[in-house]
Amino acid sequence: MQAGADNEMATYSEYVIAQSLEEAYALNQKRSSAIVAGNMWLRQCGRVCRTAVDLSALGLCGIEEQAEAFIVGAMTPLRAMETHKGLNDAFTGAFKSAFAPIVGTQFRQTATVGGSVYARFGFSDVSALLLALDARVLCYHRGEVPLARYQQEAWDRDIVTHIRIPKGRTAACESVRLSATDFPVLVCAASAGADGLRIVLGARPGRAVLVAEGLRKDDADWERLADGVTLGTNARASQAYRRKIAPVLMERAARACWGKEG
């Protein structure tokens, strides 16, 4: 599920709409297979696959609110999360503000949260916000895995079925882009709760990482925290530029979270 540099279209010999998770998991154990979620990035990777496994018939699309968490099906479009009243009420509008800048509305109607989480994209606003909220990844074979751990692991052949997002936190997301619908130069997501502040940097460029947790207002040294994060250079920005803006984005996101606490 990685976007290829050459933007060639992926090709498949066989397209299977799985009728059960058991069938999808069995098919996906072959190296020649690929899971199709939203298919927004996979189709551009230039990969040649024998079997594309479609999860759309498995009832994995939807957002369920429970007493202590939201359970989001892996096939849920980003747009559904962006506009979901319950999610935005619970997390102080963070899903709307974080997801709205991603490409365009048509794209977000099709791209799925499971595809974004599984792919572990280095430019992902989605993973940055979910990581800040201490989300859990529910996998068919492995069960529940903290996103903080899942995010740093290698790709495997398990299937993401749901994302569990615990309640009880305020949240905010800040990003810098060269243009409104471009990939981010840098993303900072934060959430605050009884256990303090969690703060995440993404698009470093690289997978989103947890910069700090349990942070209190008196302990906030944004320059020091930014110095502890590996930042790099790509076509969108230099390492030096990212190093300059990282403390600013972290402070803005943190202040937004703390301000929302009342």
PDB file of C-alpha atoms in Angstrom:
ATOM      1  CA  MET A   1       0.000   0.000   0.000  1.00  0.00           C
ATOM      2  CA  GLN A   2       2.846   2.332  -0.699  1.00  0.00           C
ATOM      3  CA  ALA A   3       2.608   5.062  -3.288  1.00  0.00           C
ATOM      4  CA  GLY A   4       5.238   4.459  -5.917  1.00  0.00           C
ATOM      5  CA  ALA A   5       7.628   7.168  -7.015  1.00  0.00           C
ATOM      6  CA  ASP A   6       6.832   6.544 -10.689  1.00  0.00           C
ATOM      7  CA  ASN A   7       3.037   6.713 -10.155  1.00  0.00           C
ATOM      8  CA  GLU A   8       2.469   3.708 -12.447  1.00  0.00           C
ATOM      9  CA  MET A   9      -0.851   1.969 -12.008  1.00  0.00           C
ATOM     10  CA  ALA A  10      -0.996  -1.320 -10.101  1.00  0.00           C
ATOM     11  CA  THR A  11      -2.195  -4.347 -12.044  1.00  0.00           C
ATOM     12  CA  TYR A  12      -3.961  -7.499 -10.795  1.00  0.00           C
ATOM     13  CA  SER A  13      -4.621 -10.856 -12.445  1.00  0.00           C
ATOM     14  CA  GLU A  14      -7.547 -11.655 -10.160  1.00  0.00           C
ATOM     15  CA  TYR A  15      -9.915  -9.470  -8.120  1.00  0.00           C
ATOM     16  CA  VAL A  16     -11.660 -11.201  -5.195  1.00  0.00           C
ATOM     17  CA  ILE A  17     -14.400  -9.627  -3.054  1.00  0.00           C
ATOM     18  CA  ALA A  18     -13.834 -11.541   0.186  1.00  0.00           C
ATOM     19  CA  GLN A  19     -16.958 -12.925   1.847  1.00  0.00           C
ATOM     20  CA  SER A  20     -15.383 -13.415   5.282  1.00  0.00           C
ATOM     21  CA  LEU A  21     -12.364 -12.261   7.242  1.00  0.00           C
ATOM     22  CA  GLU A  22     -11.155 -15.848   7.282  1.00  0.00           C
ATOM     23  CA  GLU A  23     -11.148 -15.925   3.482  1.00  0.00           C
ATOM     24  CA  ALA A  24      -9.468 -12.521   3.223  1.00  0.00           C
ATOM     25  CA  TYR A  25      -6.756 -13.498   5.719  1.00  0.00           C
ATOM     26  CA  ALA A  26      -6.042 -16.790   3.950  1.00  0.00           C
ATOM     27  CA  LEU A  27      -5.770 -15.102   0.554  1.00  0.00           C
ATOM     28  CA  ASN A  28      -3.521 -12.381   1.936  1.00  0.00           C
ATOM     29  CA  GLN A  29      -0.920 -14.843   3.220  1.00  0.00           C
ATOM     30  CA  LYS A  30       0.426 -15.175  -0.301  1.00  0.00           C
ATOM     31  CA  ARG A  31       3.101 -12.664  -1.263  1.00  0.00           C
ATOM     32  CA  SER A  32       1.382 -12.230  -4.611  1.00  0.00           C
ATOM     33  CA  SER A  33      -1.772 -10.857  -2.920  1.00  0.00           C
ATOM     34  CA  ALA A  34      -2.679  -7.338  -1.805  1.00  0.00           C
ATOM     35  CA  ILE A  35      -5.502  -6.038   0.359  1.00  0.00           C
ATOM     36  CA  VAL A  36      -7.608  -3.354  -1.338  1.00  0.00           C
ATOM     37  CA  ALA A  37      -8.978  -0.790   1.105  1.00  0.00           C
ATOM     38  CA  GLY A  38      -9.713   2.606  -0.462  1.00  0.00           C
ATOM     39  CA  ASN A  39      -7.297   1.830  -3.325  1.00  0.00           C
ATOM     40  CA  MET A  40      -6.332   5.491  -3.595  1.00  0.00           C
ATOM     41  CA  TRP A  41      -2.587   4.964  -3.112  1.00  0.00           C
ATOM     42  CA  LEU A  42      -2.246   1.236  -3.825  1.00  0.00           C
ATOM     43  CA  ARG A  43      -3.388   1.689  -7.401  1.00  0.00           C
ATOM     44  CA  GLN A  44      -0.521   4.164  -7.995  1.00  0.00           C
ATOM     45  CA  CYS A  45       2.273   1.976  -6.616  1.00  0.00           C
ATOM     46  CA  GLY A  46       3.127   0.259  -9.905  1.00  0.00           C
ATOM     47  CA  ARG A  47       2.906  -3.122  -8.189  1.00  0.00           C
ATOM     48  CA  VAL A  48       2.005  -6.260 -10.160  1.00  0.00           C
ATOM     49  CA  CYS A  49      -0.167  -8.548  -8.014  1.00  0.00           C
ATOM     50  CA  ARG A  50      -1.765 -11.880  -8.748  1.00  0.00           C
ATOM     51  CA  THR A  51      -4.734 -11.312  -6.403  1.00  0.00           C
ATOM     52  CA  ALA A  52      -6.392  -8.147  -5.141  1.00  0.00           C
ATOM     53  CA  VAL A  53      -8.477  -8.839  -2.040  1.00  0.00           C
ATOM     54  CA  ASP A  54     -11.420  -6.443  -1.604  1.00  0.00           C
ATOM     55  CA  LEU A  55     -12.780  -6.033   1.968  1.00  0.00           C
ATOM     56  CA  SER A  56     -15.858  -3.992   1.041  1.00  0.00           C
ATOM     57  CA  ALA A  57     -18.358  -6.811   1.701  1.00  0.00           C
ATOM     58  CA  LEU A  58     -17.225  -7.511   5.279  1.00  0.00           C
ATOM     59  CA  GLY A  59     -19.171  -4.831   7.162  1.00  0.00           C
ATOM     60  CA  LEU A  60     -16.048  -2.948   8.212  1.00  0.00           C
ATOM     61  CA  CYS A  61     -17.425   0.505   7.406  1.00  0.00           C
ATOM     62  CA  GLY A  62     -18.913   2.515  10.245  1.00  0.00           C
ATOM     63  CA  ILE A  63     -18.295   4.395  13.489  1.00  0.00           C
ATOM     64  CA  GLU A  64     -19.669   2.957  16.735  1.00  0.00           C
ATOM     65  CA  GLU A  65     -19.693   5.073  19.873  1.00  0.00           C
ATOM     66  CA  GLN A  66     -19.256   3.133  23.102  1.00  0.00           C
ATOM     67  CA  ALA A  67     -19.105   4.357  26.685  1.00  0.00           C
ATOM     68  CA  GLU A  68     -15.329   4.694  26.749  1.00  0.00           C
ATOM     69  CA  ALA A  69     -14.243   4.671  23.103  1.00  0.00           C
ATOM     70  CA  PHE A  70     -15.142   4.954  19.435  1.00  0.00           C
ATOM     71  CA  ILE A  71     -14.724   1.817  17.323  1.00  0.00           C
ATOM     72  CA  VAL A  72     -14.099   2.741  13.682  1.00  0.00           C
ATOM     73  CA  GLY A  73     -14.253   0.105  10.954  1.00  0.00           C
ATOM     74  CA  ALA A  74     -11.161  -0.117   8.791  1.00  0.00           C
ATOM     75  CA  MET A  75     -13.148   0.526   5.591  1.00  0.00           C
ATOM     76  CA  THR A  76     -14.612   3.778   6.944  1.00  0.00           C
ATOM     77  CA  PRO A  77     -13.806   6.689   4.594  1.00  0.00           C
ATOM     78  CA  LEU A  78     -11.821   9.601   5.983  1.00  0.00           C
ATOM     79  CA  ARG A  79     -14.664  11.910   5.024  1.00  0.00           C
ATOM     80  CA  ALA A  80     -17.048  10.025   7.326  1.00  0.00           C
ATOM     81  CA  MET A  81     -14.686  10.594  10.254  1.00  0.00           C
ATOM     82  CA  GLU A  82     -14.121  14.220   9.290  1.00  0.00           C
ATOM     83  CA  THR A  83     -17.841  14.952   9.408  1.00  0.00           C
ATOM     84  CA  HIS A  84     -18.891  12.667  12.284  1.00  0.00           C
ATOM     85  CA  LYS A  85     -20.574  14.733  14.984  1.00  0.00           C
ATOM     86  CA  GLY A  86     -19.791  12.323  17.799  1.00  0.00           C
ATOM     87  CA  LEU A  87     -16.074  12.186  17.005  1.00  0.00           C
ATOM     88  CA  ASN A  88     -15.793  15.931  16.642  1.00  0.00           C
ATOM     89  CA  ASP A  89     -17.804  16.652  19.777  1.00  0.00           C
ATOM     90  CA  ALA A  90     -15.699  14.192  21.777  1.00  0.00           C
ATOM     91  CA  PHE A  91     -12.348  15.439  20.503  1.00  0.00           C
ATOM     92  CA  THR A  92     -13.049  19.163  20.214  1.00  0.00           C
ATOM     93  CA  GLY A  93     -13.275  19.292  16.424  1.00  0.00           C
ATOM     94  CA  ALA A  94      -9.869  17.714  15.823  1.00  0.00           C
ATOM     95  CA  PHE A  95     -10.993  15.235  13.158  1.00  0.00           C
ATOM     96  CA  LYS A  96     -12.540  17.943  11.019  1.00  0.00           C
ATOM     97  CA  SER A  97      -9.497  20.223  11.269  1.00  0.00           C
ATOM     98  CA  ALA A  98      -6.973  17.404  10.737  1.00  0.00           C
ATOM     99  CA  PHE A  99      -8.675  15.603   7.842  1.00  0.00           C
ATOM    100  CA  ALA A 100     -10.114  18.533   5.862  1.00  0.00           C
ATOM    101  CA  PRO A 101      -6.748  19.538   4.293  1.00  0.00           C
ATOM    102  CA  ILE A 102      -6.129  16.007   2.902  1.00  0.00           C
ATOM    103  CA  VAL A 103      -6.161  16.296  -0.916  1.00  0.00           C
ATOM    104  CA  GLY A 104      -9.863  16.955  -1.592  1.00  0.00           C
ATOM    105  CA  THR A 105     -13.391  15.916  -0.638  1.00  0.00           C
ATOM    106  CA  GLN A 106     -13.695  13.333  -3.431  1.00  0.00           C
ATOM    107  CA  PHE A 107     -10.472  11.685  -2.324  1.00  0.00           C
ATOM    108  CA  ARG A 108     -11.549  11.584   1.321  1.00  0.00           C
ATOM    109  CA  GLN A 109     -14.867   9.991   0.323  1.00  0.00           C
ATOM    110  CA  THR A 110     -12.914   6.947  -0.892  1.00  0.00           C
ATOM    111  CA  ALA A 111      -9.646   6.762   1.092  1.00  0.00           C
ATOM    112  CA  THR A 112     -10.119   4.611   4.208  1.00  0.00           C
ATOM    113  CA  VAL A 113      -8.755   4.865   7.728  1.00  0.00           C
ATOM    114  CA  GLY A 114      -7.601   1.244   7.635  1.00  0.00           C
ATOM    115  CA  GLY A 115      -5.635   1.830   4.455  1.00  0.00           C
ATOM    116  CA  SER A 116      -3.910   4.854   5.974  1.00  0.00           C
ATOM    117  CA  VAL A 117      -3.072   3.086   9.244  1.00  0.00           C
ATOM    118  CA  TYR A 118      -1.859  -0.137   7.612  1.00  0.00           C
ATOM    119  CA  ALA A 119       0.305   1.670   5.068  1.00  0.00           C
ATOM    120  CA  ARG A 120       2.061   3.738   7.762  1.00  0.00           C
ATOM    121  CA  PHE A 121       2.556   6.581   5.309  1.00  0.00           C
ATOM    122  CA  GLY A 122       5.267   9.015   6.291  1.00  0.00           C
ATOM    123  CA  PHE A 123       3.058  11.940   5.205  1.00  0.00           C
ATOM    124  CA  SER A 124      -0.072  10.824   7.076  1.00  0.00           C
ATOM    125  CA  ASP A 125      -2.149  13.382   8.978  1.00  0.00           C
ATOM    126  CA  VAL A 126      -4.432  10.458   9.882  1.00  0.00           C
ATOM    127  CA  SER A 127      -1.848   8.424  11.772  1.00  0.00           C
ATOM    128  CA  ALA A 128      -0.507  11.522  13.519  1.00  0.00           C
ATOM    129  CA  LEU A 129      -3.886  12.398  15.044  1.00  0.00           C
ATOM    130  CA  LEU A 130      -4.751   8.800  15.951  1.00  0.00           C
ATOM    131  CA  LEU A 131      -1.344   8.352  17.577  1.00  0.00           C
ATOM    132  CA  ALA A 132      -1.843  11.504  19.623  1.00  0.00           C
ATOM    133  CA  LEU A 133      -5.166  10.057  20.812  1.00  0.00           C
ATOM    134  CA  ASP A 134      -3.476   6.805  21.898  1.00  0.00           C
ATOM    135  CA  ALA A 135      -5.529   4.771  19.441  1.00  0.00           C
ATOM    136  CA  ARG A 136      -5.385   0.985  19.202  1.00  0.00           C
ATOM    137  CA  VAL A 137      -5.288  -1.092  16.012  1.00  0.00           C
ATOM    138  CA  LEU A 138      -7.534  -4.166  15.974  1.00  0.00           C
ATOM    139  CA  CYS A 139      -6.117  -6.894  13.746  1.00  0.00           C
ATOM    140  CA  TYR A 140      -7.800 -10.112  12.661  1.00  0.00           C
ATOM    141  CA  HIS A 141      -4.958 -12.436  13.728  1.00  0.00           C
ATOM    142  CA  ARG A 142      -2.996 -10.482  16.357  1.00  0.00           C
ATOM    143  CA  GLY A 143      -5.856  -8.803  18.163  1.00  0.00           C
ATOM    144  CA  GLU A 144      -5.416  -5.320  19.662  1.00  0.00           C
ATOM    145  CA  VAL A 145      -2.083  -3.528  19.178  1.00  0.00           C
ATOM    146  CA  PRO A 146      -1.205   0.001  20.385  1.00  0.00           C
ATOM    147  CA  LEU A 147      -0.823   2.256  17.365  1.00  0.00           C
ATOM    148  CA  ALA A 148       2.409   3.622  18.864  1.00  0.00           C
ATOM    149  CA  ARG A 149       3.910   0.148  18.421  1.00  0.00           C
ATOM    150  CA  TYR A 150       2.100  -0.769  15.215  1.00  0.00           C
ATOM    151  CA  GLN A 151       3.235   2.457  13.571  1.00  0.00           C
ATOM    152  CA  GLN A 152       6.900   1.492  13.875  1.00  0.00           C
ATOM    153  CA  GLU A 153       6.591  -2.143  12.777  1.00  0.00           C
ATOM    154  CA  ALA A 154       7.271  -3.584   9.347  1.00  0.00           C
ATOM    155  CA  TRP A 155       4.342  -4.350   7.038  1.00  0.00           C
ATOM    156  CA  ASP A 156       2.848  -7.767   7.651  1.00  0.00           C
ATOM    157  CA  ARG A 157       0.047  -9.915   6.241  1.00  0.00           C
ATOM    158  CA  ASP A 158      -2.482  -9.476   9.018  1.00  0.00           C
ATOM    159  CA  ILE A 159      -5.680  -7.531   8.319  1.00  0.00           C
ATOM    160  CA  VAL A 160      -6.659  -4.331  10.111  1.00  0.00           C
ATOM    161  CA  THR A 161     -10.354  -4.621  11.000  1.00  0.00           C
ATOM    162  CA  HIS A 162     -11.009  -1.642  13.317  1.00  0.00           C
ATOM    163  CA  ILE A 163      -9.414   1.308  15.078  1.00  0.00           C
ATOM    164  CA  ARG A 164     -10.254   1.899  18.742  1.00  0.00           C
ATOM    165  CA  ILE A 165     -10.061   5.537  19.885  1.00  0.00           C
ATOM    166  CA  PRO A 166     -10.344   6.053  23.666  1.00  0.00           C
ATOM    167  CA  LYS A 167     -12.463   8.962  24.873  1.00  0.00           C
ATOM    168  CA  GLY A 168     -11.629  11.564  27.487  1.00  0.00           C
ATOM    169  CA  ARG A 169      -9.118  13.817  25.727  1.00  0.00           C
ATOM    170  CA  THR A 170      -9.088  17.190  24.025  1.00  0.00           C
ATOM    171  CA  ALA A 171      -7.188  17.219  20.748  1.00  0.00           C
ATOM    172  CA  ALA A 172      -5.716  19.535  18.138  1.00  0.00           C
ATOM    173  CA  CYS A 173      -3.753  19.218  14.919  1.00  0.00           C
ATOM    174  CA  GLU A 174      -1.458  21.762  13.263  1.00  0.00           C
ATOM    175  CA  SER A 175       0.285  21.443   9.915  1.00  0.00           C
ATOM    176  CA  VAL A 176       2.252  23.407   7.334  1.00  0.00           C
ATOM    177  CA  ARG A 177       1.621  22.879   3.621  1.00  0.00           C
ATOM    178  CA  LEU A 178       3.043  24.555   0.551  1.00  0.00           C
ATOM    179  CA  SER A 179      -0.468  24.677  -0.906  1.00  0.00           C
ATOM    180  CA  ALA A 180      -3.942  23.884   0.405  1.00  0.00           C
ATOM    181  CA  THR A 181      -4.208  20.279  -0.812  1.00  0.00           C
ATOM    182  CA  ASP A 182      -0.519  19.326  -0.913  1.00  0.00           C
ATOM    183  CA  PHE A 183       1.177  16.769   1.327  1.00  0.00           C
ATOM    184  CA  PRO A 184       2.189  18.368   4.626  1.00  0.00           C
ATOM    185  CA  VAL A 185       5.664  19.741   5.214  1.00  0.00           C
ATOM    186  CA  LEU A 186       5.230  18.866   8.888  1.00  0.00           C
ATOM    187  CA  VAL A 187       2.276  17.762  11.044  1.00  0.00           C
ATOM    188  CA  CYS A 188       1.878  18.108  14.785  1.00  0.00           C
ATOM    189  CA  ALA A 189      -1.020  16.437  16.589  1.00  0.00           C
ATOM    190  CA  ALA A 190      -1.597  16.665  20.326  1.00  0.00           C
ATOM    191  CA  SER A 191      -4.111  15.521  22.905  1.00  0.00           C
ATOM    192  CA  ALA A 192      -4.537  16.373  26.574  1.00  0.00           C
ATOM    193  CA  GLY A 193      -6.159  14.364  29.335  1.00  0.00           C
ATOM    194  CA  ALA A 194      -5.840  13.571  33.010  1.00  0.00           C
ATOM    195  CA  ASP A 195      -2.481  11.906  32.333  1.00  0.00           C
ATOM    196  CA  GLY A 196      -1.032  15.010  30.665  1.00  0.00           C
ATOM    197  CA  LEU A 197      -0.225  15.902  27.061  1.00  0.00           C
ATOM    198  CA  ARG A 198       0.642  13.526  24.228  1.00  0.00           C
ATOM    199  CA  ILE A 199       2.365  15.169  21.292  1.00  0.00           C
ATOM    200  CA  VAL A 200       3.205  13.688  17.903  1.00  0.00           C
ATOM    201  CA  LEU A 201       5.166  14.803  14.853  1.00  0.00           C
ATOM    202  CA  GLY A 202       4.508  13.418  11.383  1.00  0.00           C
ATOM    203  CA  ALA A 203       5.673  14.098   7.816  1.00  0.00           C
ATOM    204  CA  ARG A 204       9.165  14.552   9.274  1.00  0.00           C
ATOM    205  CA  PRO A 205       9.487  13.180   6.475  1.00  0.00           C
ATOM    206  CA  GLY A 206       8.861   9.733   7.950  1.00  0.00           C
ATOM    207  CA  ARG A 207       6.308   7.833   9.973  1.00  0.00           C
ATOM    208  CA  ALA A 208       4.634   9.791  12.742  1.00  0.00           C
ATOM    209  CA  VAL A 209       6.341   9.431  16.116  1.00  0.00           C
ATOM    210  CA  LEU A 210       5.269  10.088  19.681  1.00  0.00           C
ATOM    211  CA  VAL A 211       7.466  12.970  20.885  1.00  0.00           C
ATOM    212  CA  ALA A 212       6.233  13.154  24.488  1.00  0.00           C
ATOM    213  CA  GLU A 213       3.502  11.816  26.756  1.00  0.00           C
ATOM    214  CA  GLY A 214       2.449  12.801  30.237  1.00  0.00           C
ATOM    215  CA  LEU A 215       3.692  16.322  29.551  1.00  0.00           C
ATOM    216  CA  ARG A 216       2.566  19.113  31.893  1.00  0.00           C
ATOM    217  CA  LYS A 217       2.492  22.828  31.142  1.00  0.00           C
ATOM    218  CA  ASP A 218       5.427  23.574  33.409  1.00  0.00           C
ATOM    219  CA  ASP A 219       7.556  20.908  31.682  1.00  0.00           C
ATOM    220  CA  ALA A 220       7.019  22.130  28.127  1.00  0.00           C
ATOM    221  CA  ASP A 221      10.359  22.924  26.480  1.00  0.00           C
ATOM    222  CA  TRP A 222       9.459  22.872  22.799  1.00  0.00           C
ATOM    223  CA  GLU A 223      12.982  23.457  21.476  1.00  0.00           C
ATOM    224  CA  ARG A 224      14.363  20.572  23.527  1.00  0.00           C
ATOM    225  CA  LEU A 225      11.562  18.247  22.454  1.00  0.00           C
ATOM    226  CA  ALA A 226      12.071  19.131  18.789  1.00  0.00           C
ATOM    227  CA  ASP A 227      15.812  18.503  19.098  1.00  0.00           C
ATOM    228  CA  GLY A 228      15.061  14.942  20.169  1.00  0.00           C
ATOM    229  CA  VAL A 229      13.175  14.110  16.962  1.00  0.00           C
ATOM    230  CA  THR A 230      14.799  12.949  13.737  1.00  0.00           C
ATOM    231  CA  LEU A 231      13.841  15.362  10.960  1.00  0.00           C
ATOM    232  CA  GLY A 232      14.925  15.192   7.349  1.00  0.00           C
ATOM    233  CA  THR A 233      14.989  16.870   3.961  1.00  0.00           C
ATOM    234  CA  ASN A 234      12.832  16.149   0.926  1.00  0.00           C
ATOM    235  CA  ALA A 235      11.398  18.038  -2.047  1.00  0.00           C
ATOM    236  CA  ARG A 236       8.979  19.976   0.175  1.00  0.00           C
ATOM    237  CA  ALA A 237      11.328  21.293   2.837  1.00  0.00           C
ATOM    238  CA  SER A 238      14.803  21.100   4.291  1.00  0.00           C
ATOM    239  CA  GLN A 239      15.713  19.599   7.621  1.00  0.00           C
ATOM    240  CA  ALA A 240      16.658  23.081   8.834  1.00  0.00           C
ATOM    241  CA  TYR A 241      13.221  24.461   7.975  1.00  0.00           C
ATOM    242  CA  ARG A 242      11.461  21.599   9.723  1.00  0.00           C
ATOM    243  CA  ARG A 243      13.713  22.144  12.726  1.00  0.00           C
ATOM    244  CA  LYS A 244      12.560  25.769  12.874  1.00  0.00           C
ATOM    245  CA  ILE A 245       8.829  25.128  12.591  1.00  0.00           C
ATOM    246  CA  ALA A 246       8.585  21.999  14.770  1.00  0.00           C
ATOM    247  CA  PRO A 247       8.655  23.860  18.137  1.00  0.00           C
ATOM    248  CA  VAL A 248       6.117  26.389  16.841  1.00  0.00           C
ATOM    249  CA  LEU A 249       3.640  23.721  15.717  1.00  0.00           C
ATOM    250  CA  MET A 250       4.061  21.790  18.956  1.00  0.00           C
ATOM    251  CA  GLU A 251       3.405  24.850  21.070  1.00  0.00           C
ATOM    252  CA  ARG A 252       0.340  25.811  19.000  1.00  0.00           C
ATOM    253  CA  ALA A 253      -1.148  22.322  19.221  1.00  0.00           C
ATOM    254  CA  ALA A 254      -0.449  22.081  22.948  1.00  0.00           C
ATOM    255  CA  ARG A 255      -1.938  25.486  23.713  1.00  0.00           C
ATOM    256  CA  ALA A 256      -5.024  24.591  21.668  1.00  0.00           C
ATOM    257  CA  CYS A 257      -5.491  21.385  23.669  1.00  0.00           C
ATOM    258  CA  TRP A 258      -4.978  23.070  27.016  1.00  0.00           C
ATOM    259  CA  GLY A 259      -7.275  25.922  26.003  1.00  0.00           C
ATOM    260  CA  LYS A 260     -10.033  23.471  25.048  1.00  0.00           C
ATOM    261  CA  GLU A 261      -9.818  21.926  28.520  1.00  0.00           C
ATOM    262  CA  GLY A 262     -11.478  25.100  29.717  1.00  0.00           C
TER     263      GLY A 262
END
